[in-house]
Every structure is written in structure tokens, then in C-alpha cells.
CSV table of C-alpha atoms in Angstrom, one decimal:
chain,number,residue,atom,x,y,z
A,12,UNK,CA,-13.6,8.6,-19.6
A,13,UNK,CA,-14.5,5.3,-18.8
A,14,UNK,CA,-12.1,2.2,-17.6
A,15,UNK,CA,-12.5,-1.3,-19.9
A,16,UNK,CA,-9.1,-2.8,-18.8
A,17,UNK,CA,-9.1,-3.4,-14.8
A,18,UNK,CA,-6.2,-4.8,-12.7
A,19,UNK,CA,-7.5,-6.9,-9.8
A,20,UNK,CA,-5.3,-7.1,-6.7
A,21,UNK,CA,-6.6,-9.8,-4.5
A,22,UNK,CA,-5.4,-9.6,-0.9
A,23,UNK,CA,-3.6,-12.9,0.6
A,24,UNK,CA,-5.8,-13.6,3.7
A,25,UNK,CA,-3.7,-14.5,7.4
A,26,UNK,CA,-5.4,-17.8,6.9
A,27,UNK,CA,-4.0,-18.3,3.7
A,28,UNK,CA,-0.5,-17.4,5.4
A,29,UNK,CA,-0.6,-19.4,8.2
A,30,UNK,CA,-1.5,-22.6,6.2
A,31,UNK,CA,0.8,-22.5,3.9
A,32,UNK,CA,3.7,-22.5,6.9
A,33,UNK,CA,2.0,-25.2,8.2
A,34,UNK,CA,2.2,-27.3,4.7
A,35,UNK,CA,5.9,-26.4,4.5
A,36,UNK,CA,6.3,-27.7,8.1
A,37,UNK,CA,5.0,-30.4,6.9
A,38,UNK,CA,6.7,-31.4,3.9
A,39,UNK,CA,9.9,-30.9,6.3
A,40,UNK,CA,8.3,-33.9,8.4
A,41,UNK,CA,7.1,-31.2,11.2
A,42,UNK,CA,4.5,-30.4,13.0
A,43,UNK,CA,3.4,-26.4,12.8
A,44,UNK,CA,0.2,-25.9,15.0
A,45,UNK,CA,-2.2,-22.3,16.1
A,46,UNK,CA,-4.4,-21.7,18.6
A,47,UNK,CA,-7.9,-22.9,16.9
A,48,UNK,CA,-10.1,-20.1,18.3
A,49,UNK,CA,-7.6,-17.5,16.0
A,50,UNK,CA,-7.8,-20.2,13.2
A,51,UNK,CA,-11.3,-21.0,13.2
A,52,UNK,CA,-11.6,-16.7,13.8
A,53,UNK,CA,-9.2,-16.1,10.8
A,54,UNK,CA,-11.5,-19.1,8.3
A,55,UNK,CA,-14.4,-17.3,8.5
A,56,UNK,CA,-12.8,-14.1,7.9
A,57,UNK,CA,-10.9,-15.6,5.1
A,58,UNK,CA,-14.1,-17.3,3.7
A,59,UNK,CA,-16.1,-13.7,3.8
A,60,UNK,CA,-12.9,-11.9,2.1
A,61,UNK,CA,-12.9,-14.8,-1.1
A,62,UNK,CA,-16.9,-15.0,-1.4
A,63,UNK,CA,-16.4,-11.0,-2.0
A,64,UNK,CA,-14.1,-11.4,-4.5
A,65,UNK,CA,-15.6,-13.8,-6.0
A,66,UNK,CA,-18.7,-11.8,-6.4
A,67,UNK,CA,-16.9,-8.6,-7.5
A,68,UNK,CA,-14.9,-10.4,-10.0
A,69,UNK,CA,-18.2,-12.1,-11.2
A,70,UNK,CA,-20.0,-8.4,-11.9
A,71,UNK,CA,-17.1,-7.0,-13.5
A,72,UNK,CA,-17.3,-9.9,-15.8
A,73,UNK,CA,-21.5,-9.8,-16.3
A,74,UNK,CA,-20.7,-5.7,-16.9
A,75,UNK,CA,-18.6,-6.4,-20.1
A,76,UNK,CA,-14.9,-5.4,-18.2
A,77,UNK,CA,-11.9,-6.9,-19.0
A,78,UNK,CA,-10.0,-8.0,-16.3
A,79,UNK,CA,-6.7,-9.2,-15.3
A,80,UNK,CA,-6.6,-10.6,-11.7
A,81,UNK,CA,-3.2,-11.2,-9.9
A,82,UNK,CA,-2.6,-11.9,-5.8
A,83,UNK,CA,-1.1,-8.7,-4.3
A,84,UNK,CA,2.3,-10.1,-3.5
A,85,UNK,CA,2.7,-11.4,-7.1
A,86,UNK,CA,1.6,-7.8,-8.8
A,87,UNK,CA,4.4,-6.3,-10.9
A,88,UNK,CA,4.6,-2.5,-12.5
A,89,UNK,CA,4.3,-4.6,-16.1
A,90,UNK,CA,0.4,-5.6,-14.8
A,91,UNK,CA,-0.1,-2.0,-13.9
A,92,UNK,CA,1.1,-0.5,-17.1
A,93,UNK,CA,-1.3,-2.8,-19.4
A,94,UNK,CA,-4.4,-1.2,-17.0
A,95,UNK,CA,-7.1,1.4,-17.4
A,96,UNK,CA,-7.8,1.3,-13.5
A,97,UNK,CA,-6.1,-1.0,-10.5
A,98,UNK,CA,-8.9,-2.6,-8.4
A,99,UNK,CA,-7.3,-3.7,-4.9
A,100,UNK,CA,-9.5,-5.7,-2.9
A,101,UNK,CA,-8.5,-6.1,0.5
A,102,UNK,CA,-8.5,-3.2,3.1
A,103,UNK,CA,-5.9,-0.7,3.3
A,104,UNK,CA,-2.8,-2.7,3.6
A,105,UNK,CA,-3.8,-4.1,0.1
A,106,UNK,CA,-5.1,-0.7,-1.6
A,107,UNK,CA,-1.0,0.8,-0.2
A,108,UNK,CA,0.5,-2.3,-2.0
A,109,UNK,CA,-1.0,-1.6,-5.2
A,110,UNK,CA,0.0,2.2,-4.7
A,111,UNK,CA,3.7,1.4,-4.7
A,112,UNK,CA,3.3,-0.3,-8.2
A,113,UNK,CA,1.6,2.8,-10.0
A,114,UNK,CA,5.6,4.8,-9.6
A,115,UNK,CA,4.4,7.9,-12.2
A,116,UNK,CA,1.8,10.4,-13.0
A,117,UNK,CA,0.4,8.9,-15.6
A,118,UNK,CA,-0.3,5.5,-14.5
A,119,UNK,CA,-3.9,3.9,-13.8
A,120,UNK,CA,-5.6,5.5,-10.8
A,121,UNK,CA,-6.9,3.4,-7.7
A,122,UNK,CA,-9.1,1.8,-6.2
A,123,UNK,CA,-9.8,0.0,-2.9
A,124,UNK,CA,-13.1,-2.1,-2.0
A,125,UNK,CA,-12.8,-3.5,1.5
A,126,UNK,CA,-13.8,-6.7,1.4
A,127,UNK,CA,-14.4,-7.0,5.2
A,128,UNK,CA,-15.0,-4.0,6.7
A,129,UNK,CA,-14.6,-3.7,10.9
A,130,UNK,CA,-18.1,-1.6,11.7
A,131,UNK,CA,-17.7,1.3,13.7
A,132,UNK,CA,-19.7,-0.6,16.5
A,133,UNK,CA,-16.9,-3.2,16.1
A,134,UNK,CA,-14.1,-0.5,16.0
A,135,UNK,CA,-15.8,0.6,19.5
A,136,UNK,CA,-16.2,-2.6,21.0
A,137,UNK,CA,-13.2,-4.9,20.4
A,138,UNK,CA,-10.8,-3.1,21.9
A,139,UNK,CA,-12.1,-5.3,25.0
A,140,UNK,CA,-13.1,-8.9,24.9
A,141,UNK,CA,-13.6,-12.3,27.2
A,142,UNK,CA,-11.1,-13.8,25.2
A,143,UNK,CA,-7.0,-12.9,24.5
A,144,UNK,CA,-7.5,-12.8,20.8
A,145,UNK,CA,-7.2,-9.0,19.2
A,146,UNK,CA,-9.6,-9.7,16.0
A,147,UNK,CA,-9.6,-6.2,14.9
A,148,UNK,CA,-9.6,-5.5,11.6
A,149,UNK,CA,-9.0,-3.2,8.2
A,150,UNK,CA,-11.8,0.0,8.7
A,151,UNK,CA,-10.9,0.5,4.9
A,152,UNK,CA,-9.6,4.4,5.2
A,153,UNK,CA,-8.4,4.4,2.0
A,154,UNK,CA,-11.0,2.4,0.3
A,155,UNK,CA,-13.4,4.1,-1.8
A,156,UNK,CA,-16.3,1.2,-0.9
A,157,UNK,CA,-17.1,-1.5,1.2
A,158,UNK,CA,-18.2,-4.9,-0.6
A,159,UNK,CA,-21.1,-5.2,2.1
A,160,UNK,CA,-22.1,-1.8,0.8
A,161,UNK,CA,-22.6,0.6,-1.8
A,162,UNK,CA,-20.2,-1.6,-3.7
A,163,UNK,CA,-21.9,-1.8,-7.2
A,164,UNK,CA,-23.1,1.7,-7.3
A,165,UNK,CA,-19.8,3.3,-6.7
A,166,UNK,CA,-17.9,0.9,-9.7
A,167,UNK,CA,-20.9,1.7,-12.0
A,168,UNK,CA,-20.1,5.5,-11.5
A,169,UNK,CA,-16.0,5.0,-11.8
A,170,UNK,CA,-16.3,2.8,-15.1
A,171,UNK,CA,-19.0,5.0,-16.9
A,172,UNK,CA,-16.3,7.9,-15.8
A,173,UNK,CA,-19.0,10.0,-13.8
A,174,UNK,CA,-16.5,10.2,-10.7
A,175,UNK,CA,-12.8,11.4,-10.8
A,176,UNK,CA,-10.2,10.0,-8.4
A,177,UNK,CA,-8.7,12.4,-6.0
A,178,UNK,CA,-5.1,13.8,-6.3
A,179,UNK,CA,-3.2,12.7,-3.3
A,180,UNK,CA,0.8,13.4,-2.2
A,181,UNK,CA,3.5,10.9,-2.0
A,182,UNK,CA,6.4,11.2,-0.2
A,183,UNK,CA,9.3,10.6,-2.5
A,184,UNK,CA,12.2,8.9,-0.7
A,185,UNK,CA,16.4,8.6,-2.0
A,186,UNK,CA,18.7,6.3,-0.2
A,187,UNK,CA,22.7,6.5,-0.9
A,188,UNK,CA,20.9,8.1,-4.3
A,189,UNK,CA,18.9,5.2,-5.3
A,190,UNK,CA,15.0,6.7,-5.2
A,191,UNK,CA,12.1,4.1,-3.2
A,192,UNK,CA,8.7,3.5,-4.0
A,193,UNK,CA,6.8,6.6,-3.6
A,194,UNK,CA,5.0,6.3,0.5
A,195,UNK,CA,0.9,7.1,0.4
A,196,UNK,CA,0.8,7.4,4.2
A,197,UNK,CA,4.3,7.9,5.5
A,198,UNK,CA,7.9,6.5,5.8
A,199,UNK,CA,9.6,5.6,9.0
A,200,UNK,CA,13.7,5.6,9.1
A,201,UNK,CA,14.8,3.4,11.9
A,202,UNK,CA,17.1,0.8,13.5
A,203,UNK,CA,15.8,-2.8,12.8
A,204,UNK,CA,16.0,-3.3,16.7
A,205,UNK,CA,12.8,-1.6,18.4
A,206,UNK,CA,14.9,-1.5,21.5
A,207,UNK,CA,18.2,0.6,19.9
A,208,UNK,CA,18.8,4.5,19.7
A,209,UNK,CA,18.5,5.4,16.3
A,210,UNK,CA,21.2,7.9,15.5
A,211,UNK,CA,21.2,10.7,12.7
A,212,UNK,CA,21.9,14.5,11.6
A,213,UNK,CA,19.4,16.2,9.6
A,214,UNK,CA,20.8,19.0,7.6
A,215,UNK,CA,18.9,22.6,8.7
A,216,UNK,CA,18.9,25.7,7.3
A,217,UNK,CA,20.1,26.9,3.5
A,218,UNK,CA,20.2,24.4,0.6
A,219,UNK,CA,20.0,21.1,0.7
A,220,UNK,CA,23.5,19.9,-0.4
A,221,UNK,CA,24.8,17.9,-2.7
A,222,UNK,CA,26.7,14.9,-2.6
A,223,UNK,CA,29.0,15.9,-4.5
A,224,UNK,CA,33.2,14.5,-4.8
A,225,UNK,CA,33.5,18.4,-4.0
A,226,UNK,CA,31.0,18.1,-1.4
A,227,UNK,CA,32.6,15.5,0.6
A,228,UNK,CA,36.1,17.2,0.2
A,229,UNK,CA,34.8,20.3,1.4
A,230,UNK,CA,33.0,18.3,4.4
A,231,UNK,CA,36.5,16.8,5.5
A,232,UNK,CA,38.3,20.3,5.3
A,233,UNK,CA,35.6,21.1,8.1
A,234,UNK,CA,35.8,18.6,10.2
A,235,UNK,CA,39.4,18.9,10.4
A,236,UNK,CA,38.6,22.6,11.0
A,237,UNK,CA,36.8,21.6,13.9
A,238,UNK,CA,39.4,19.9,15.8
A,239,UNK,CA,42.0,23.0,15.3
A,240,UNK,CA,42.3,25.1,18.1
A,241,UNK,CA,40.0,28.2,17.9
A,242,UNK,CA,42.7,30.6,17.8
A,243,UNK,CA,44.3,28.9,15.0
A,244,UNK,CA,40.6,28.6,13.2
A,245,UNK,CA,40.4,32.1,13.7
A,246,UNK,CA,43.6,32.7,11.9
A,247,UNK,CA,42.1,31.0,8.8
A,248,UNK,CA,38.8,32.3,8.6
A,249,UNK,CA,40.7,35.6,8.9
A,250,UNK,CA,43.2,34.7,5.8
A,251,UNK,CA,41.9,36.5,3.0
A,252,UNK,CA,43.7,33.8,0.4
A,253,UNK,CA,41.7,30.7,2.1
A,254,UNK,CA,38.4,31.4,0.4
A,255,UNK,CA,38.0,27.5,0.8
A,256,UNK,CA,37.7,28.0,4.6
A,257,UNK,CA,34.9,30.9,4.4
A,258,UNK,CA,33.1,28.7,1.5
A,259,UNK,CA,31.4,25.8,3.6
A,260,UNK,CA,30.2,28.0,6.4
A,261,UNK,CA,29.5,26.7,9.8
A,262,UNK,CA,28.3,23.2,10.4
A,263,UNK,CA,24.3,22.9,9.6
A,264,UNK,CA,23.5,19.8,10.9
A,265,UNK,CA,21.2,19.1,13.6
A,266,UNK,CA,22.5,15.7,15.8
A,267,UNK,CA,19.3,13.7,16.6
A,268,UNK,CA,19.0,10.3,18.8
A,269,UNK,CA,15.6,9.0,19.1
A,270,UNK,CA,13.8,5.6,18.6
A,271,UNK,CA,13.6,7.2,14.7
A,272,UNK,CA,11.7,9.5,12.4
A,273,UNK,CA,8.4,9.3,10.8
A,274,UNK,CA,7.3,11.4,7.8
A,275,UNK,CA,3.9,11.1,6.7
A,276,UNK,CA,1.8,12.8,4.0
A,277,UNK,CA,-1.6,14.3,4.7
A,278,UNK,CA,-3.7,11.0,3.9
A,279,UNK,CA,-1.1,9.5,6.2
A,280,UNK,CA,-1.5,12.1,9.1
A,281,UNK,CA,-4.3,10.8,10.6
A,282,UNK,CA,-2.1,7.3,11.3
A,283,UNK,CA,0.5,6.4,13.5
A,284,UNK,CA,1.5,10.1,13.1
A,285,UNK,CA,-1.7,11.4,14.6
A,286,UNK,CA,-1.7,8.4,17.6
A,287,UNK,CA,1.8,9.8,17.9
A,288,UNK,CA,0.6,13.1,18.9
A,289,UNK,CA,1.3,15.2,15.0
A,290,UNK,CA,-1.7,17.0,13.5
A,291,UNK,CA,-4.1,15.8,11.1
A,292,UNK,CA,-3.7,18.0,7.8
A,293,UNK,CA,-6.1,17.9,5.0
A,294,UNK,CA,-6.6,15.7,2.6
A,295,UNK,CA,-5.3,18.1,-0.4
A,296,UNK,CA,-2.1,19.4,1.4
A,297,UNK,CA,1.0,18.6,0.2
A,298,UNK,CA,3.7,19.3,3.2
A,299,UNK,CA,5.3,16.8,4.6
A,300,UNK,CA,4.8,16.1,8.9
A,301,UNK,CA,8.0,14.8,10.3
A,302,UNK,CA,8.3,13.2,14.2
A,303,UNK,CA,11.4,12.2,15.6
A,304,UNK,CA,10.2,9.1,17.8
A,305,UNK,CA,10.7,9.5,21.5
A,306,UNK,CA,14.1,11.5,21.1
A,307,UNK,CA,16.7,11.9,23.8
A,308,UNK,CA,17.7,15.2,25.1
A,309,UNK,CA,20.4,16.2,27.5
A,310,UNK,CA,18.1,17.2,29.9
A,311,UNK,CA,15.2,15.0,29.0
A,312,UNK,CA,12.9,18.1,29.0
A,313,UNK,CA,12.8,19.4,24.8
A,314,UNK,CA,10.5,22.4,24.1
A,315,UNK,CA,7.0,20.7,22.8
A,316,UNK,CA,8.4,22.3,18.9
A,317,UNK,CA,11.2,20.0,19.4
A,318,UNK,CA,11.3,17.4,16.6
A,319,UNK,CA,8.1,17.9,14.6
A,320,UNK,CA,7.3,20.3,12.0
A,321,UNK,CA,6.6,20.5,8.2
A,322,UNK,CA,7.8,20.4,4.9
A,323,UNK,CA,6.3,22.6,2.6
A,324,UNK,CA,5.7,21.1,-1.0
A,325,UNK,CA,9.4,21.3,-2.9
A,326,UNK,CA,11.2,21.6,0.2
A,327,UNK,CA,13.6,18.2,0.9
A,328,UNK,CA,14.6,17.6,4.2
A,329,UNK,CA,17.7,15.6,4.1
A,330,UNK,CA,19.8,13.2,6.8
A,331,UNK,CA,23.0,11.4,7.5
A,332,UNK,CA,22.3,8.0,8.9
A,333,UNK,CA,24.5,7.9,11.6
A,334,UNK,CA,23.8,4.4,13.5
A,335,UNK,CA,25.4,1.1,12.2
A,336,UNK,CA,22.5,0.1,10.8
A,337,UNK,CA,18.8,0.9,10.2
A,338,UNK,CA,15.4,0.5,7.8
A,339,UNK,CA,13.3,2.4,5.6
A,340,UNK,CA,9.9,1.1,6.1
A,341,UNK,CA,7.5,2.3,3.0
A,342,UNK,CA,3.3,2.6,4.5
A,343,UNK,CA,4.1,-0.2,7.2
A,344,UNK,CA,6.0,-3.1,7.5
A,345,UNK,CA,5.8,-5.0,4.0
A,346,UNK,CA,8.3,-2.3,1.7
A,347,UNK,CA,11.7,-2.1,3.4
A,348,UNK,CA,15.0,-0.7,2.4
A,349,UNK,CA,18.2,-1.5,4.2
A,350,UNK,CA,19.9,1.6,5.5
A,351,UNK,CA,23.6,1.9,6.7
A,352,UNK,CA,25.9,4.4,8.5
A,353,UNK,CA,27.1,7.1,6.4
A,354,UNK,CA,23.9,7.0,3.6
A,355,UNK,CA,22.4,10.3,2.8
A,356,UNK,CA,18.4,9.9,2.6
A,357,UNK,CA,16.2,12.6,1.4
A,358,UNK,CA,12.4,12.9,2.2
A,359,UNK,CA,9.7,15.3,0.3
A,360,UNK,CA,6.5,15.1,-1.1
A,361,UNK,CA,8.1,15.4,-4.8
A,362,UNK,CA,6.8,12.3,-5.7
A,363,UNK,CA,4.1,11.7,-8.7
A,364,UNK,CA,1.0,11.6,-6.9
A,365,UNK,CA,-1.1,9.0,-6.6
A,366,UNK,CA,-5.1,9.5,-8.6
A,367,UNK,CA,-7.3,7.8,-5.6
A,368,UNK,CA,-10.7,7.2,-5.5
A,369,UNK,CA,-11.7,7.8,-1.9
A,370,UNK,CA,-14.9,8.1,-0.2
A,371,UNK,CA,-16.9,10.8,1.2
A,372,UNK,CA,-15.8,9.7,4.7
A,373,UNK,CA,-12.2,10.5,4.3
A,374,UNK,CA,-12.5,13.4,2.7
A,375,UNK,CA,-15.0,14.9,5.0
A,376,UNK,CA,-12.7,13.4,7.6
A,377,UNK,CA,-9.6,14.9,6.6
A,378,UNK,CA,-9.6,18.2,8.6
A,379,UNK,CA,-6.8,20.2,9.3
A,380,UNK,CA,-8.0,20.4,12.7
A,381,UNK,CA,-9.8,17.0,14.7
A,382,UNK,CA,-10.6,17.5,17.8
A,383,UNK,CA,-13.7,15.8,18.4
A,384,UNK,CA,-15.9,13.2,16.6
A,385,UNK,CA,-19.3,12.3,16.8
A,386,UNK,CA,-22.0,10.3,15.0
A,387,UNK,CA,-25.1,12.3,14.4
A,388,UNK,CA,-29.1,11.3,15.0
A,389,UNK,CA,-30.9,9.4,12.3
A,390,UNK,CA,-27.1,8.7,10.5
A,391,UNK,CA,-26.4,6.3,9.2
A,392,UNK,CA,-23.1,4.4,10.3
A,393,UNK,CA,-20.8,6.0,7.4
A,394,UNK,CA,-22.2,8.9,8.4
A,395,UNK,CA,-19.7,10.4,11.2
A,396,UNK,CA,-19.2,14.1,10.5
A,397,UNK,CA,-15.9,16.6,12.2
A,398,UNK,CA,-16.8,19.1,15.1
């Protein structure tokens, strides 16, 4: 099939960000200055991100498409229902955004152009500078095309319908029973303070419970169980007429402080979650890779199976948030949900999943295993192949 009706989500730029505090500061009768070696830095990437938009929106119109374009942060589900295909130009954090907005199967599949691309010689070479200025950027992992590249060739072959978009898991994510965007990459449960323990109990083994009235009454008969002496526990698991008692079973929760817990998907595994030491997975799995962040044993010496594992698709792995307070933070840091003690959360890849067009670089990237990398002779830069 091809795509007539195209969403455009156009990226706001840190320039763009960073001026606009300084017009509010102004209007307030303050002053707001930056360092002018990031601000001139940050200009000229600004100026290379809009003169690709520009151009992109320009050949979309010369090709006969009929598009609607919108700034990311002001893109709502209503935009995304009225579209054949979402065009997100940006990078990745851009191409995620738009992701949250397409919540079923049947929405518009995706598409990210990074608009500037970092190369791989700058990937390799900014990590160190003469100057204190990190101006790394976006290498468009999730993008299908890179506006400085095979741009036009790519959109020809989505809009004529001689590509289809890759089937990708979501995590789907419940808080206190109200259900979050669906997370491309992964989520991350923590406390809002990077320097506080993050406390919860993850329910192991058997079915994931309910939470039910009956549920919670049954919960509180345990715990009072708990704090009877064990002869007279004994007595009542003994007592043929308290079928209550035998009902709800041991406790089957698993106590966990750590600096909190990632869940990621397989597009998201080769992320934080891989930097973090988990295992890239392939592109077309759908388990789930959970890490619990630095945790804290009694001993301070856990078995290396400790705190990471999988999902497999339908399973839900389920929590108590036990701390005062925490956040659920959806592909990064822009989609939060507050979390407080007591709230149930429930992670899994259940979600609808998202209909991505990606390039041959992530897929051929995507490995279950990645141990080693390396760019072969006469390749071209795109081309970096698994070993």
C-alpha cells in the first residue's frame, strides 16, 4: 500500500530550548546567559537540523503527499489517528516520542530520518576533545535514514509501499492499575533522587495476583500469620476447618533494594541495558530483560544470576513499590509517571507493537550475541557488520 497522508514530527532543537529561557528571563527583567562556544556549537547544529526539514518537507510536497507537520512536544494521538504514516525527524529521542502517540495495533507505522547524524568517525573521536564541551550527538539507531544520505530513496520506496516496516515489542506498563504509554526501548522504576535506595518486592513464582478486595484481605490474614509464633502457625496450618490459612500459601515475594529496575525490550537491549552489562537480544524477540540497578545484598557478594533475567512473551512480572516515593521513566527522561509506596506496577511486553521502519544497520546489528564489532575493507561507513 502506499502512504498519501503523512504526520511530520519536527524535533525542538537545544538551541531552540535554551533561547526561549533566555526570552522568558527576559521578559522577567533578567539576565539568562550560556557559555558561547556550546551556543555558537548548538546554532549550527540547530541551523543543519531546520535546513533538513525544510528540504524534506519541501519533497514531500514536490511528490504530491499530503502532510500535516506538528513540533514533537505539541503532537497529540488525534494527529496520529488522521495519518497514513508518522514521519519523525529528529534522531532517536524524536522517533521514541512519536512511538508513545501511536498506543494500538492498528495505528500508522513509523518512521525516523535523522536529520543530523553523529558519523561513526565522530562517534569514535569525541569521546576526547581540547575543549570541556561533550557535542556528541543522536547516531539515529532507530532511524530508518539519515537526511545527508539515502534519504530520498528510502521515502520513495515507503510511499510507493515497496518496503514494510518491521514488527517491534513494547513493554506495556500498569501503575496502581492505570496502563502508561507503551516503552520502545525500556522502562526504568526508580526513586526521583539518583542518590536514594530504591525499595521494592517483586512477586516470584505462580500467578501473578490480583489486586483484588479479596486479595488484599487474604494478604493481611498473612502478614498477621507472620508475626504469630510458629507453634501457634503450625496449629493453624494444621486445622483442617481454616482452609483460609492453607489458601494464600507462603509468602512469594522477593525483597529488593537497589538504585532501581530497568526493563527493556529487544530494540532497547542494546542501550543503557547493554552498557549496564544485560545481553543484546534480537531484533524480533519478544522477552522482556530486567536489571535491578546496583542492588544491595547482605553480604555485598550476589551470584552474577542475581537480579537479571527474562520475561518470556505473556509472562508479567509484577512489584510492590515499597519506598516513599519513585518514577516511572518511559524510553528516557521526557515520559514520567509518579510512583508511590504501596502501588502495584506490572511490566511485560503485552503491549501492541510498534510497525517500524528501520534500517539494515539495526537489523543486521541486532544479534543475540555481540561480542565484537568491526568495519570491513572497501565498506562503506553504514557498513559495520557482527563477528
Amino acid at each position: 500500500m502506499g502512504y498519501r497522508r503523512v504526520l511530520v514530527l519536527i524535533k525542538q532543537t537545544a538551541f531552540e530550548a535554551y533561547t526561549a529561557q533566555q526570552r522568558i528571563a527576559a521578559a522577567a527583567g533578567h539576565t539568562l546567559s550560556y557559555e558561547a562556544v556550546r551556543m555558537n556549537r548548538l546554532r549550527e547544529r540547530h541551523d543543519t537540523h531546520m535546513m533538513q526539514v525544510d528540504r524534506i518537507t519541501e519533497w514531500l510536497t514536490a511528490r504530491g503527499v499530503d502532510t500535516t507537520s506538528v513540533m514533537r512536544d505539541d503532537a497529540t494521538q488525534d494527529h496520529v489517528r488522521e495519518a497514513d504514516l508518522v514521519l519523525a525527524l529528529g534522531g532517536d529521542g524524536t522517533t521514541l516520542i512519536a512511538s508513545h502517540l501511536i498506543r494500538d495495533r492498528a495505528g500508522p507505522p513509523l518512521l525516523g530520518v535523522n536529520t543530523d547524524r553523529a558519523s561513526i568517525n565522530d562517534l569514535a573521536t569525541l569521546y576526547r576533545s581540547s575543549e570541556p564541551v561533550d557535542m556528541r550527538r543522536s547516531t539515529g539507531h532507530l532511524c530508518a535514514t539519515t537526511a545527508s544520505g539515502d534519504m530520498t530513496k528510502v521515502l520513495d520506496e515507503v510511499l510507493d509501499g515497496d518496503v514494510a516496516p518491521t514488527e517491534l515489542a513494547r513493554i506495556r506498563c500498569v501503575v496502581a492499575g492505570e496502563e502508561l504509554a507503551p516503552a520502545l526501548n525500556d522502562v526504568l522504576i526508580a526513586h526521583p533522587s539518583p542518590g536514594a535506595v530504591s525499595r521494592y518486592s517483586v512477586h516470584v513464582g505462580g500467578a501473578v495476583p490480583k489486586y483484588t478486595d479479596e486479595y488484599a484481605a487474604a494478604e493481611k490474614r498473612l502478614n498477621a500469620q507472620l508475626a504469630m509464633p510458629k507453634s501457634d502457625l503450625e496449629k493453624l496450618q494444621n486445622d483442617p476447618t481454616r482452609t483460609d490459612v492453607k489458601k494464600l500459601g507462603p509468602p512469594l515475594w522477593f525483597h529488593v533494594r537497589s538504585s532501581g529496575l530497568r526493563a527493556c525490550t529487544a530494540s532497547g537491549s542494546t542501550a543503557a541495558m547493554r552498557s549496564a552489562g544485560g545481553e543484546p537480544m534480537h531484533y524480533l524477540s519478544r522477552r522482556m530483560q530486567f536489571m535491578d540497578r546496583e542492588p544491595i545484598y547482605h553480604d555485598h557478594a550476589p551470584p552474577p544470576s542475581d537480579g537479571h533475567g527474562f520475561y518470556e512473551d505473556g509472562k508479567e512480572m509484577c512489584l510492590r513499590w515499597n519506598s516513599r516515593v519513585g518514577t516511572v521513566y518511559l524510553d528516557g527522561a521526557h515520559v514520567t509517571h509518579a510512583v508511590k509506596m504501596g502501588d502495584r506496577v506490572t511490566l511485560s511486553t503485552n503491549a501492541p507493537p510498534l510497525r517500524l521502519f528501520t534500517s539494515a544497520w539495526f537489523r543486521r546489528n541486532h544479534a543475540d550475541r555481540w561480542p565484537t564489532l568491526r568495519k570491513p575493507v572497501s565498506a562503506g561507513e553504514d557498513d559495520w557488520i557482527i563477528e
